[in-house]
Short mmCIF file of C-alpha atoms and ligand atoms in Angstrom, two decimals:
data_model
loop_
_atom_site.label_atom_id
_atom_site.label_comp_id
_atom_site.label_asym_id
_atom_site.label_seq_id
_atom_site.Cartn_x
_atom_site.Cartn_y
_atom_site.Cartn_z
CA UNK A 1 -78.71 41.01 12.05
CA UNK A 2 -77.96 40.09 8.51
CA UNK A 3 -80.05 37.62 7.67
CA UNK A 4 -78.48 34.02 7.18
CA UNK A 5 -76.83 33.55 3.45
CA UNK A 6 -78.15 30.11 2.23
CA UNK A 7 -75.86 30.42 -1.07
CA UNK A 8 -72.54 28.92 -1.13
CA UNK A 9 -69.47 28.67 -2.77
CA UNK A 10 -69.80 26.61 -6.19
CA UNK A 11 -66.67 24.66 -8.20
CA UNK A 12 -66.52 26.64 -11.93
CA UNK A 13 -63.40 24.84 -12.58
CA UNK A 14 -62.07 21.76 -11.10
CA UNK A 15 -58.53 20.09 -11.78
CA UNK A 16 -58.88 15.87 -12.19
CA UNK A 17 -56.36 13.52 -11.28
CA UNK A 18 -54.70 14.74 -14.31
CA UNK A 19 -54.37 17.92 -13.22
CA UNK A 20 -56.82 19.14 -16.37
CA UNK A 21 -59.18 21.88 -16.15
CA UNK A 22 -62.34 21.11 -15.59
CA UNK A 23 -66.06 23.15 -15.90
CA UNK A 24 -68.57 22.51 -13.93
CA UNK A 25 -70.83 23.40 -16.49
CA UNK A 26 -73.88 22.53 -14.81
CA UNK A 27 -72.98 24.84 -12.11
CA UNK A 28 -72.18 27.64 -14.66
CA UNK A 29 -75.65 27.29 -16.46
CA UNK A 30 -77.85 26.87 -13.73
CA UNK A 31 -76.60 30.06 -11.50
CA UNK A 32 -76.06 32.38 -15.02
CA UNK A 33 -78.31 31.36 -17.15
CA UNK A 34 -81.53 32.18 -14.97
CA UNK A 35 -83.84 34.55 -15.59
CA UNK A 36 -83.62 37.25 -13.55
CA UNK A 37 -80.14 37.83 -14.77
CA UNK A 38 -79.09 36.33 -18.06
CA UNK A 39 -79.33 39.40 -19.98
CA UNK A 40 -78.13 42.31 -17.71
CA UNK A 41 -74.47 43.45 -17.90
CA UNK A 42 -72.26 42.04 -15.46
CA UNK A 43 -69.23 43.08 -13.61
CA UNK A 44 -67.04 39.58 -12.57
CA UNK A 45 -64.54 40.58 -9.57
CA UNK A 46 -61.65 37.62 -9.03
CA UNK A 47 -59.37 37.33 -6.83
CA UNK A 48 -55.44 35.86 -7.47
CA UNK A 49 -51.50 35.66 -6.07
CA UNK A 50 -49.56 33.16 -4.54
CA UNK A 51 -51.03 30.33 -1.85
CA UNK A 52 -51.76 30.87 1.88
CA UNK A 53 -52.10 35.08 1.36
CA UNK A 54 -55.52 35.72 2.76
CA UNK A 55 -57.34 35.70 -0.21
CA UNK A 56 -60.48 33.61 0.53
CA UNK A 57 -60.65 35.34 4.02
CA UNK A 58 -60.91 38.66 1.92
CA UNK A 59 -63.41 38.06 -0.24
CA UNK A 60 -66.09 37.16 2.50
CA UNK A 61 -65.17 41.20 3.31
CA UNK A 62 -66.97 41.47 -0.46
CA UNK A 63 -69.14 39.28 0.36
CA UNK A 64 -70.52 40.91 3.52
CA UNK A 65 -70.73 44.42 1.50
CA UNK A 66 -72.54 43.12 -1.29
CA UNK A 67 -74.94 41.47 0.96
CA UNK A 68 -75.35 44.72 3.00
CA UNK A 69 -75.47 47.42 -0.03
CA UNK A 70 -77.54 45.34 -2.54
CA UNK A 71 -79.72 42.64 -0.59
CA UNK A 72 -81.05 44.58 2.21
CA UNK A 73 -80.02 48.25 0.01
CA UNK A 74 -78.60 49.94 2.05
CA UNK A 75 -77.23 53.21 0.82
CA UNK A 76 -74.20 55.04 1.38
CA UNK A 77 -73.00 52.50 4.17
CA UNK A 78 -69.86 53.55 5.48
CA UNK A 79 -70.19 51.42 8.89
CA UNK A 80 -71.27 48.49 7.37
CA UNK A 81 -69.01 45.77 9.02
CA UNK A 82 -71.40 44.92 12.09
CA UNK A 83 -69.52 42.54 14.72
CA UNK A 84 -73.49 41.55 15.73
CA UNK A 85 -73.97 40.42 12.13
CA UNK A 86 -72.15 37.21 13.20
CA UNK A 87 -68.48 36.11 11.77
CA UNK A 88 -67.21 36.52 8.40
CA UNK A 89 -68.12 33.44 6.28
CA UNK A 90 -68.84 32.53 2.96
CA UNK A 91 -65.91 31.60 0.85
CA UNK A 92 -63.76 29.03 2.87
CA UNK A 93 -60.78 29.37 3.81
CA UNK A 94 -58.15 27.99 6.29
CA UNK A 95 -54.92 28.58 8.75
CA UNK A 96 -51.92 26.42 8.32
CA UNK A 97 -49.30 26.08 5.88
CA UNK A 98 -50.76 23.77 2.90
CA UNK A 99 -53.24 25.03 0.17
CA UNK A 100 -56.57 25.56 0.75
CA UNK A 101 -58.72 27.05 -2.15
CA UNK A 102 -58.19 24.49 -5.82
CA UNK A 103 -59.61 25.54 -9.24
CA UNK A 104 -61.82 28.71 -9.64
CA UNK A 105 -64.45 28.96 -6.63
CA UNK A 106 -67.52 31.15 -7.50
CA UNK A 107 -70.33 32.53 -5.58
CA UNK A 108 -73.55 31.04 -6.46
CA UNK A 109 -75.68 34.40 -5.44
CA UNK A 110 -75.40 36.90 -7.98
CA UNK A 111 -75.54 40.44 -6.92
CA UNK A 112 -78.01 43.21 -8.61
CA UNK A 113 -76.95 46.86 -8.61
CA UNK A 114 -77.68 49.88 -10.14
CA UNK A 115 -74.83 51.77 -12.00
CA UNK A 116 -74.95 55.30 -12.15
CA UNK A 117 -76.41 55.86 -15.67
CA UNK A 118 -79.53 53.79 -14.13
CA UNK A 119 -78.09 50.30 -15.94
CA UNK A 120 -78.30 46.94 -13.50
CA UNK A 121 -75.53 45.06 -13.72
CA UNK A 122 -74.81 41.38 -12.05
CA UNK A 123 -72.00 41.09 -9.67
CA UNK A 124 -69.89 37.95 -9.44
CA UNK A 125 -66.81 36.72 -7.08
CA UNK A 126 -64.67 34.31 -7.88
CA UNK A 127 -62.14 33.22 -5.86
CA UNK A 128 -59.09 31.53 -6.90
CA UNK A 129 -56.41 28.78 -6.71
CA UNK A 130 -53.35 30.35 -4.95
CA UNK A 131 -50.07 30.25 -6.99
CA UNK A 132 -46.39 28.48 -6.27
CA UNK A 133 -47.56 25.71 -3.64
CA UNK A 134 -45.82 23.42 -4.58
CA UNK A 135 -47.54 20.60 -5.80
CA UNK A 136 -48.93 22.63 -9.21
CA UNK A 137 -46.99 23.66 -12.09
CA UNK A 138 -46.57 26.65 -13.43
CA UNK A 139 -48.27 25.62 -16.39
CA UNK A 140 -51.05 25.08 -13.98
CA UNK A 141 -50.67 28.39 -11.98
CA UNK A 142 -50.48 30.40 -14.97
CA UNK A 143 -54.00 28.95 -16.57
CA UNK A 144 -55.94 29.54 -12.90
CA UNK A 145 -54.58 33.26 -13.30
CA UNK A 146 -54.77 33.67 -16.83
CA UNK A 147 -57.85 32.50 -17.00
CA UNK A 148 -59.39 33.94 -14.18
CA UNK A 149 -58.07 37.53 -15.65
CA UNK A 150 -59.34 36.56 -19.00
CA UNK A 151 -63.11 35.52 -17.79
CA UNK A 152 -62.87 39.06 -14.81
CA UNK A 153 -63.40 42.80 -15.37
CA UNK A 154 -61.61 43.45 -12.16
CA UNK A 155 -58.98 40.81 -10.55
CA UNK A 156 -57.71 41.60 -7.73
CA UNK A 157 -53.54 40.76 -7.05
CA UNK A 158 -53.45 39.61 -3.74
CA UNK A 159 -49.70 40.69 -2.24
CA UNK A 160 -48.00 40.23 0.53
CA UNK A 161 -46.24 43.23 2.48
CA UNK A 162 -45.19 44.94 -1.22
CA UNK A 163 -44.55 44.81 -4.82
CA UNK A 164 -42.12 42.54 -5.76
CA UNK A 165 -40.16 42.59 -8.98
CA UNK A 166 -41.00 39.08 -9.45
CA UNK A 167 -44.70 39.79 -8.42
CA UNK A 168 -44.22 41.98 -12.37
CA UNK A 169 -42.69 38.83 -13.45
CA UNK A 170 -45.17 36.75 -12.80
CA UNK A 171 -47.83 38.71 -14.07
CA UNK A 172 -46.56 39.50 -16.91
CA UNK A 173 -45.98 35.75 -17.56
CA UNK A 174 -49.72 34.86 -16.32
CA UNK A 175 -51.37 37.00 -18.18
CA UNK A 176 -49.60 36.39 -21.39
CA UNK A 177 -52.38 35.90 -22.96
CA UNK A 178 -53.19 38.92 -23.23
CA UNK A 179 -50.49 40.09 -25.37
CA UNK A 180 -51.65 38.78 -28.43
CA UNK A 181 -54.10 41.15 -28.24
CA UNK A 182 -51.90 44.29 -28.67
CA UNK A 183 -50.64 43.18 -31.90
CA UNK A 184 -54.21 42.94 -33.30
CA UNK A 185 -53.71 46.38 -35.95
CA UNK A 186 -58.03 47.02 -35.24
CA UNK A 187 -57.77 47.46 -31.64
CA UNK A 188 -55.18 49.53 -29.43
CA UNK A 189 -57.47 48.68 -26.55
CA UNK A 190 -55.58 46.82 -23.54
CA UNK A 191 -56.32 43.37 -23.28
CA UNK A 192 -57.68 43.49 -19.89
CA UNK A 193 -59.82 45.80 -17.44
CA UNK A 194 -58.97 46.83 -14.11
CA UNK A 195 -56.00 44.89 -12.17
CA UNK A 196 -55.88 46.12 -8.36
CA UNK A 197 -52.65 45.16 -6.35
CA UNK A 198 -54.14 44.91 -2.94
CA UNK A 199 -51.03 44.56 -0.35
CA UNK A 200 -51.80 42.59 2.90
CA UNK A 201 -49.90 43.29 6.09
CA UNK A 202 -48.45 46.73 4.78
CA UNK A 203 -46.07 47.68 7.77
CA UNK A 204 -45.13 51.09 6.61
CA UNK A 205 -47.91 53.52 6.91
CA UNK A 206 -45.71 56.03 8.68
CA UNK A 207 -44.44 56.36 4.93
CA UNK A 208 -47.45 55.96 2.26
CA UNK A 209 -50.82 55.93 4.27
CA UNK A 210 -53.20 53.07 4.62
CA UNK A 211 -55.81 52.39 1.59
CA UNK A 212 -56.18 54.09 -1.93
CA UNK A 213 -53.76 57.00 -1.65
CA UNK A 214 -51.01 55.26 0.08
CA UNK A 215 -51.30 52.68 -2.50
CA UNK A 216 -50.84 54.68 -5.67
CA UNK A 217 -47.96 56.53 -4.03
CA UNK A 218 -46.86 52.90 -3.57
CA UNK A 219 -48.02 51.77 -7.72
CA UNK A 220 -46.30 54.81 -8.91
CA UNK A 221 -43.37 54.28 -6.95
CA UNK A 222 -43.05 50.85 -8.69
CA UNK A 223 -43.79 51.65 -12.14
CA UNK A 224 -41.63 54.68 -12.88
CA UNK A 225 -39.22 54.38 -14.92
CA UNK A 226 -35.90 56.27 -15.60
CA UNK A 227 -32.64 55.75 -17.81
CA UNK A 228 -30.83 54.34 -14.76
CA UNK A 229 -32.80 51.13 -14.67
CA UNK A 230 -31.88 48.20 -16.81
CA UNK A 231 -33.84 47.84 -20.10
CA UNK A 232 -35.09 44.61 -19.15
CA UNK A 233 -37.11 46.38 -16.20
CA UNK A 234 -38.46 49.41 -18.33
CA UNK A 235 -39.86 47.02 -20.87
CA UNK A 236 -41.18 44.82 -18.50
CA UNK A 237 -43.14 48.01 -16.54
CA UNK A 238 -44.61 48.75 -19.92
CA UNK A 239 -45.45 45.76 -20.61
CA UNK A 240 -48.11 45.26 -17.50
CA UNK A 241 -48.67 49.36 -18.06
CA UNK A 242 -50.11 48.15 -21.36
CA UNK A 243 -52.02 44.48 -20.49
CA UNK A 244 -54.43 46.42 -18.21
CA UNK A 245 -56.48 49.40 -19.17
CA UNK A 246 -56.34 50.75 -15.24
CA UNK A 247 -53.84 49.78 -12.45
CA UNK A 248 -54.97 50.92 -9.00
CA UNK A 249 -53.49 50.12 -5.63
CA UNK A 250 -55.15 49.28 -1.90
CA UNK A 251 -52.93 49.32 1.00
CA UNK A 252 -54.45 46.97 4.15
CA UNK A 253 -52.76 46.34 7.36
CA UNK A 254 -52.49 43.30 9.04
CA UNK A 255 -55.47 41.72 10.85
CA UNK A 256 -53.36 41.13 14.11
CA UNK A 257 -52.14 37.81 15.44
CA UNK A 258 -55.63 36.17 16.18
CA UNK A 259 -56.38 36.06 12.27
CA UNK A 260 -52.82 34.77 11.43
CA UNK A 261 -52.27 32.64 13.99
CA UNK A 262 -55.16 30.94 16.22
CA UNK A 263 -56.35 27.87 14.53
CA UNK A 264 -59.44 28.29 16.98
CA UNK A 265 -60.01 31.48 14.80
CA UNK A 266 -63.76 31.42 13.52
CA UNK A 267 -64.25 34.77 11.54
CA UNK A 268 -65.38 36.83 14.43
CA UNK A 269 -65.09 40.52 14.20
CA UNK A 270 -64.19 40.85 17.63
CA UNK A 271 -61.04 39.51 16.85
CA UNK A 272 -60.14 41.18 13.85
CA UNK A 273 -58.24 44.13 14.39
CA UNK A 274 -59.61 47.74 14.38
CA UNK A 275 -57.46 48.94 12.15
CA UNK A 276 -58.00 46.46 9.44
CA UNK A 277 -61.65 46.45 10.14
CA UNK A 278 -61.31 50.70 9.25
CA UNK A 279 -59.60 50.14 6.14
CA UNK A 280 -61.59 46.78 4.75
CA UNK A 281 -64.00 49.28 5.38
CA UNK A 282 -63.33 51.41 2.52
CA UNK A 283 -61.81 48.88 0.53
CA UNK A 284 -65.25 47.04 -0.08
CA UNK A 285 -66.56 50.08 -1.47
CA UNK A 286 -63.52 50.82 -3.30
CA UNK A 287 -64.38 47.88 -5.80
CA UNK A 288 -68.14 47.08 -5.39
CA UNK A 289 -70.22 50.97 -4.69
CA UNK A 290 -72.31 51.81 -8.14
CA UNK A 291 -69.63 54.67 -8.95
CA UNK A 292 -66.17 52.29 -9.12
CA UNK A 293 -68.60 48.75 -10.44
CA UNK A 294 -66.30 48.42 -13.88
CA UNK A 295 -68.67 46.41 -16.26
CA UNK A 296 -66.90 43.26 -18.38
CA UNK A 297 -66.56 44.64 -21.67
CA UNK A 298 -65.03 42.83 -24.34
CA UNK A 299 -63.17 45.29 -27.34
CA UNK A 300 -65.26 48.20 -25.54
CA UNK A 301 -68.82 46.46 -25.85
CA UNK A 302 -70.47 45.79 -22.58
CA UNK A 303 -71.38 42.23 -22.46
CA UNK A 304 -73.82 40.34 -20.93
CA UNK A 305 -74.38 37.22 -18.54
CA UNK A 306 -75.11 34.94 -20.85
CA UNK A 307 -72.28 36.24 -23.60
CA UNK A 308 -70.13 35.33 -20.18
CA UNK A 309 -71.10 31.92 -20.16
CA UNK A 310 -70.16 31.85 -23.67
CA UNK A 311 -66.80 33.13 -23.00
CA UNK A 312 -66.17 31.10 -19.76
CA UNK A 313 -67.07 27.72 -22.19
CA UNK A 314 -65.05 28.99 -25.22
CA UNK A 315 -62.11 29.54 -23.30
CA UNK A 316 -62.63 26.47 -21.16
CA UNK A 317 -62.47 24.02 -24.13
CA UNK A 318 -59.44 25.73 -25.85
CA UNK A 319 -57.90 24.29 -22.56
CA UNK A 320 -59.20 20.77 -22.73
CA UNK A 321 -56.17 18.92 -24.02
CA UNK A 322 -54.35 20.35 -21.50
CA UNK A 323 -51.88 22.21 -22.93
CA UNK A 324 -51.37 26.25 -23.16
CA UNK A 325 -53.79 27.07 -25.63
CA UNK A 326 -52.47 29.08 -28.70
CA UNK A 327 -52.95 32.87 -28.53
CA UNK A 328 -54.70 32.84 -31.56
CA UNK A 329 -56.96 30.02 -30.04
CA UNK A 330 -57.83 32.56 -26.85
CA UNK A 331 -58.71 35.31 -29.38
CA UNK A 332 -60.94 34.10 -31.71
CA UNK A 333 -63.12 32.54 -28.68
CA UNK A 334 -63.07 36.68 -27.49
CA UNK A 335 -63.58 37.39 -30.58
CA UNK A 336 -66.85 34.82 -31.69
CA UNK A 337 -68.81 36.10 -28.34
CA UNK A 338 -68.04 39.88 -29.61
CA UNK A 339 -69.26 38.72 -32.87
CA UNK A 340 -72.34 37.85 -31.01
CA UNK A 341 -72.52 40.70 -29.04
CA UNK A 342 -73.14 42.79 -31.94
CA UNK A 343 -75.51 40.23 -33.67
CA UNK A 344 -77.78 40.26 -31.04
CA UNK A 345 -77.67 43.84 -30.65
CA UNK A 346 -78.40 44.14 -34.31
CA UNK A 347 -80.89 41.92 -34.26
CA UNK A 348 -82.87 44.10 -31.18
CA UNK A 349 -82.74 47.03 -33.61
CA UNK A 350 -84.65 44.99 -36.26
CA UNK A 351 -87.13 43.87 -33.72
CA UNK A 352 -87.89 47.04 -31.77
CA UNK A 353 -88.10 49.02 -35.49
CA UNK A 354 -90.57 46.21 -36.42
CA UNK A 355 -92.65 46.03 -33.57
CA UNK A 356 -92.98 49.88 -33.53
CA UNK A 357 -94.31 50.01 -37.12
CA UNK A 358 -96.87 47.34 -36.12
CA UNK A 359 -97.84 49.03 -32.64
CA UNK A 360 -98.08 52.26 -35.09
CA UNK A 361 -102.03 52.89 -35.66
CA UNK A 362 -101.37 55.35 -38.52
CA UNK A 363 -100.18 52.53 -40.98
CA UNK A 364 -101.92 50.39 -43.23
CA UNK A 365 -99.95 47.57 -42.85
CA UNK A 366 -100.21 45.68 -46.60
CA UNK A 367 -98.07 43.73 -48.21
CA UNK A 368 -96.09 46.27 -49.89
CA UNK A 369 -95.69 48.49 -46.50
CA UNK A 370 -94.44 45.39 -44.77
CA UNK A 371 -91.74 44.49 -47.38
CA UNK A 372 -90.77 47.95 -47.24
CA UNK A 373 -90.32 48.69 -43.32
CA UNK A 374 -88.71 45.01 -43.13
CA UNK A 375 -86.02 46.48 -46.10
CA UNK A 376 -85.40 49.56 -44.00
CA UNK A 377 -84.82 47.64 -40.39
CA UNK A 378 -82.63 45.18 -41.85
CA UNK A 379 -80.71 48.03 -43.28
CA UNK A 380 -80.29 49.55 -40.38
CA UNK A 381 -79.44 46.44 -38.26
CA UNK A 382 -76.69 46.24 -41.01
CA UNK A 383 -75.58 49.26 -40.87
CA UNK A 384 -75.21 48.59 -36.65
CA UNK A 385 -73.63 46.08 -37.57
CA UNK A 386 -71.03 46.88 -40.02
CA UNK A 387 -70.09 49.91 -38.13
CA UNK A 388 -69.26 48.19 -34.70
CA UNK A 389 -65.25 47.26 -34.68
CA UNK A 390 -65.04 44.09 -34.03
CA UNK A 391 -61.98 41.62 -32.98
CA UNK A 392 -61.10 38.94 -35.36
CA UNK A 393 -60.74 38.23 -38.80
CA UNK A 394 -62.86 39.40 -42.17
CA UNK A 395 -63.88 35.11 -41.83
CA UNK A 396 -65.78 35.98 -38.28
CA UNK A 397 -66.96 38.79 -39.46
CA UNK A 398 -68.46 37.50 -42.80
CA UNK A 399 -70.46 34.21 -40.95
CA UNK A 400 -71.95 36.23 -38.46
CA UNK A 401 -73.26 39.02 -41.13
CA UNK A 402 -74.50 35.96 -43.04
CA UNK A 403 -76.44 35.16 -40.11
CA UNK A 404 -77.83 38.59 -39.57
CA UNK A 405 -79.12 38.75 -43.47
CA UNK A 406 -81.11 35.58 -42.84
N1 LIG B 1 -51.05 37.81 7.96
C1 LIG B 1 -52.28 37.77 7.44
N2 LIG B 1 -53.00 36.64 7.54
C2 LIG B 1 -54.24 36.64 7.00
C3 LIG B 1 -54.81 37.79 6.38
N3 LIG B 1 -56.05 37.49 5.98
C4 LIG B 1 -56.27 36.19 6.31
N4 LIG B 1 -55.19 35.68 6.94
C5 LIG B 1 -55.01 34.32 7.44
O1 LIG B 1 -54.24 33.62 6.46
C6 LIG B 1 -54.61 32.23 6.45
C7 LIG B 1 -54.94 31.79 5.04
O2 LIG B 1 -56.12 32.43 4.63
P1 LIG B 1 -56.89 32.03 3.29
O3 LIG B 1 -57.92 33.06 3.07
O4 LIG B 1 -57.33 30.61 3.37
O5 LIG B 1 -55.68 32.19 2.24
P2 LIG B 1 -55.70 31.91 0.67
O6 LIG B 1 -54.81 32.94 0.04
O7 LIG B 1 -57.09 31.85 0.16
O8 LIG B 1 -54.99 30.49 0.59
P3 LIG B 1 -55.10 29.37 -0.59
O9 LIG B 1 -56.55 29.06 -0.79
O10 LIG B 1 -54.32 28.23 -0.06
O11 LIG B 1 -54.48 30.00 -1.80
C8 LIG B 1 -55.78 32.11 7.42
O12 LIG B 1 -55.30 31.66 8.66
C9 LIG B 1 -56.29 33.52 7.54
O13 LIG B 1 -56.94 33.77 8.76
C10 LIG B 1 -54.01 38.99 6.29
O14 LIG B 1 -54.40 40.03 5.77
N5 LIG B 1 -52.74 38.90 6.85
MG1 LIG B 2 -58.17 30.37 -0.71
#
């Protein structure tokens, strides 16, 4: 029996009566900033598309495997979806026809697992505020999925039955953020990680098969383009080609009529049918075992949980007035926390070439010695430093060395 999950689902952002954008800041601190994991890497896994799709529902699926593979470590689970470990539950969600989930939703347990090279990384879900209901604007739609791809390393497109033209359209529009980011002449990195479309209720199996395969048929199917097509289209397919530096594909069936239609439906497993229970199966694994984890990186540099918090602030109060922030607004905040990135990983240098010198028996630490091993680690945090290639402008760059040289 899986053991009971006290943790729950915690409000990162909120909208007011206003419809602004508000952190829950204390919430953010006091689940990131802890110990045990403010300094490891992190991988943050989100979850977006249009209202009333099935998204909460899915992410408990996460949920359960996470709990499963890194709580009570198991390894290599393949049958890990237990009907005796009770219903699905976790992240709420809801039958009927109005929204459900409002603002970003995030787990307040963090995950611990152990990527292949031996690194632990955090794991964070966030689940999201579904688009077009409405009663939002797409002002507001497009800064719950912009931001939620700006702050993930993987978000997950949550589609239903296929891949709409204007399922491009809007994500090209929502993450348009990112594009400012392609124009910067340092980096030809894309703006974002790893986007999965992850089609719900896929009826035609007899034609591209069920999970991964099926679904990059599907992908590759959608973003080819040929002279035939208008130019409109072919831009547009580079265009999301380029915002994302992978693009993968999951194909699920439906869950059968009890999980789209009984109101009386409670998350048991029982009801849930087989052949979604197969591929939800695989899909779990397919974004959460150690070998597919893809670590939030920011210009190529890993980051840590606490540069997230950082990020998740900096981009929060470029929103504050409530309009789109500028482009150049959303950069420089990516920007500042790579800054710091490097800093800190300068500064480490400095300290762990200090501390072996003193640890070092053999050497008369005097005055002179001192000065002179302090000259050499500095240099070499500067060099570190200098050599990293960093977002931003030569202003960044110059404040943050001037910090380093204190
Ligand atoms: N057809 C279908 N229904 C599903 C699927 N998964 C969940 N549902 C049902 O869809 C309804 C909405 O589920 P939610 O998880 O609350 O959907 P959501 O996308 O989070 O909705 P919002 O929070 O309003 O954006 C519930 O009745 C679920 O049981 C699926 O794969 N296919
Ligand atoms: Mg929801």
């Amino acid at each position: 029996m899986v053991t009971k999950l006290n943790p729950q689902i915690e409000q990162l952002f909120d909208l007011d009566e206003k419809k602004q954008i508000v952190l829950n800041k204390s919430a953010l601190l006091n689940i990131l900033l802890r110990d045990e994991i403010k300094d490891k890497h992190v991988c943050v896994i989100s979850i977006a598309g249009a209202y009333r799709e099935g998204k909460s529902f899915l992410m408990n699926f996460l949920l359960r495997y996470l709990h499963i593979r890194y709580k009570l470590k198991k390894r290599n689970v393949t049958n890990w979806l237990d009907p005796a470990d009770g219903p699905i539950s976790g992240f709420s969600w809801k039958i009927g026809s109005m929204r459900h989930t409002v603002g970003i939703v995030m787990w307040s347990e963090i995950f611990l697992a152990e990527l292949p090279t031996g690194e632990e990384v955090a794991i964070i879900l966030l689940d999201t505020q579904g688009s077009f209901d409405n009663s939002a604007t797409i002002t507001e739609c497009a800064t719950i999925f912009g931001l939620s791809t700006l702050i993930s390393s993987v978000q997950i497109y949550n589609l239903k039955e296929n891949i709409k033209q204007s399922d491009l359209s809007h994500l090209e529009v929502f993450s348009g953020y990112g594009r400012l980011f392609l124009g910067d002449s340092e980096s030809s990195r894309s703006p974002f990680q790893s986007l999965v479309f992850l089609i719900r209720d896929w009826q035609w199996s007899h034609e591209k098969e069920f999970g991964a395969e099926g679904g990059e048929k599907l992908l590759n199917n959608v973003l080819k383009s040929d002279d035939t097509q208008p130019g409109e289209l072919v831009r547009q397919k580079k265009n999301v080609k380029e915002l994302f530096s992978e693009l993968r594909c999951f194909l699920l069936p439906h869950p059968g009529q009890a999980v789209a239609t009984n109101p009386n439906f409670q998350g048991e497993l029982q009801d849930v049918d087989a052949e979604f229970r197969k591929h939800i199966q695989v899909f779990a694994p397919y974004i959460l075992a150690p070998e597919n984890l893809v670590p939030k990186k920011i210009n190529g540099e890993m980051i840590k949980v606490v540069d997230l918090v950082n990020l998740i602030e900096g981009y929060w109060k470029c929103l504050q007035d409530g309009r789109m922030p500028s482009l150049q607004t959303i950069f420089s905040v990516a920007a500042n926390v790579q800054h710091m990135v490097v800093l800190h990983q300068s500064e480490n240098i400095y300290d762990e070439k200090m501390r072996f010198i003193q640890e070092d028996d053999s050497k008369v630490l005097d005055k002179y010695t001192l000065i002179k091993e302090h000259i050499a680690s500095k240099s070499a945090a500067m060099k570190h430093y200098n050599e990293k290639r960093k977002l931003g402008d030569k202003l960044t760059n110059d404040e943050y060395e001037k910090t380093l040289d204190k």
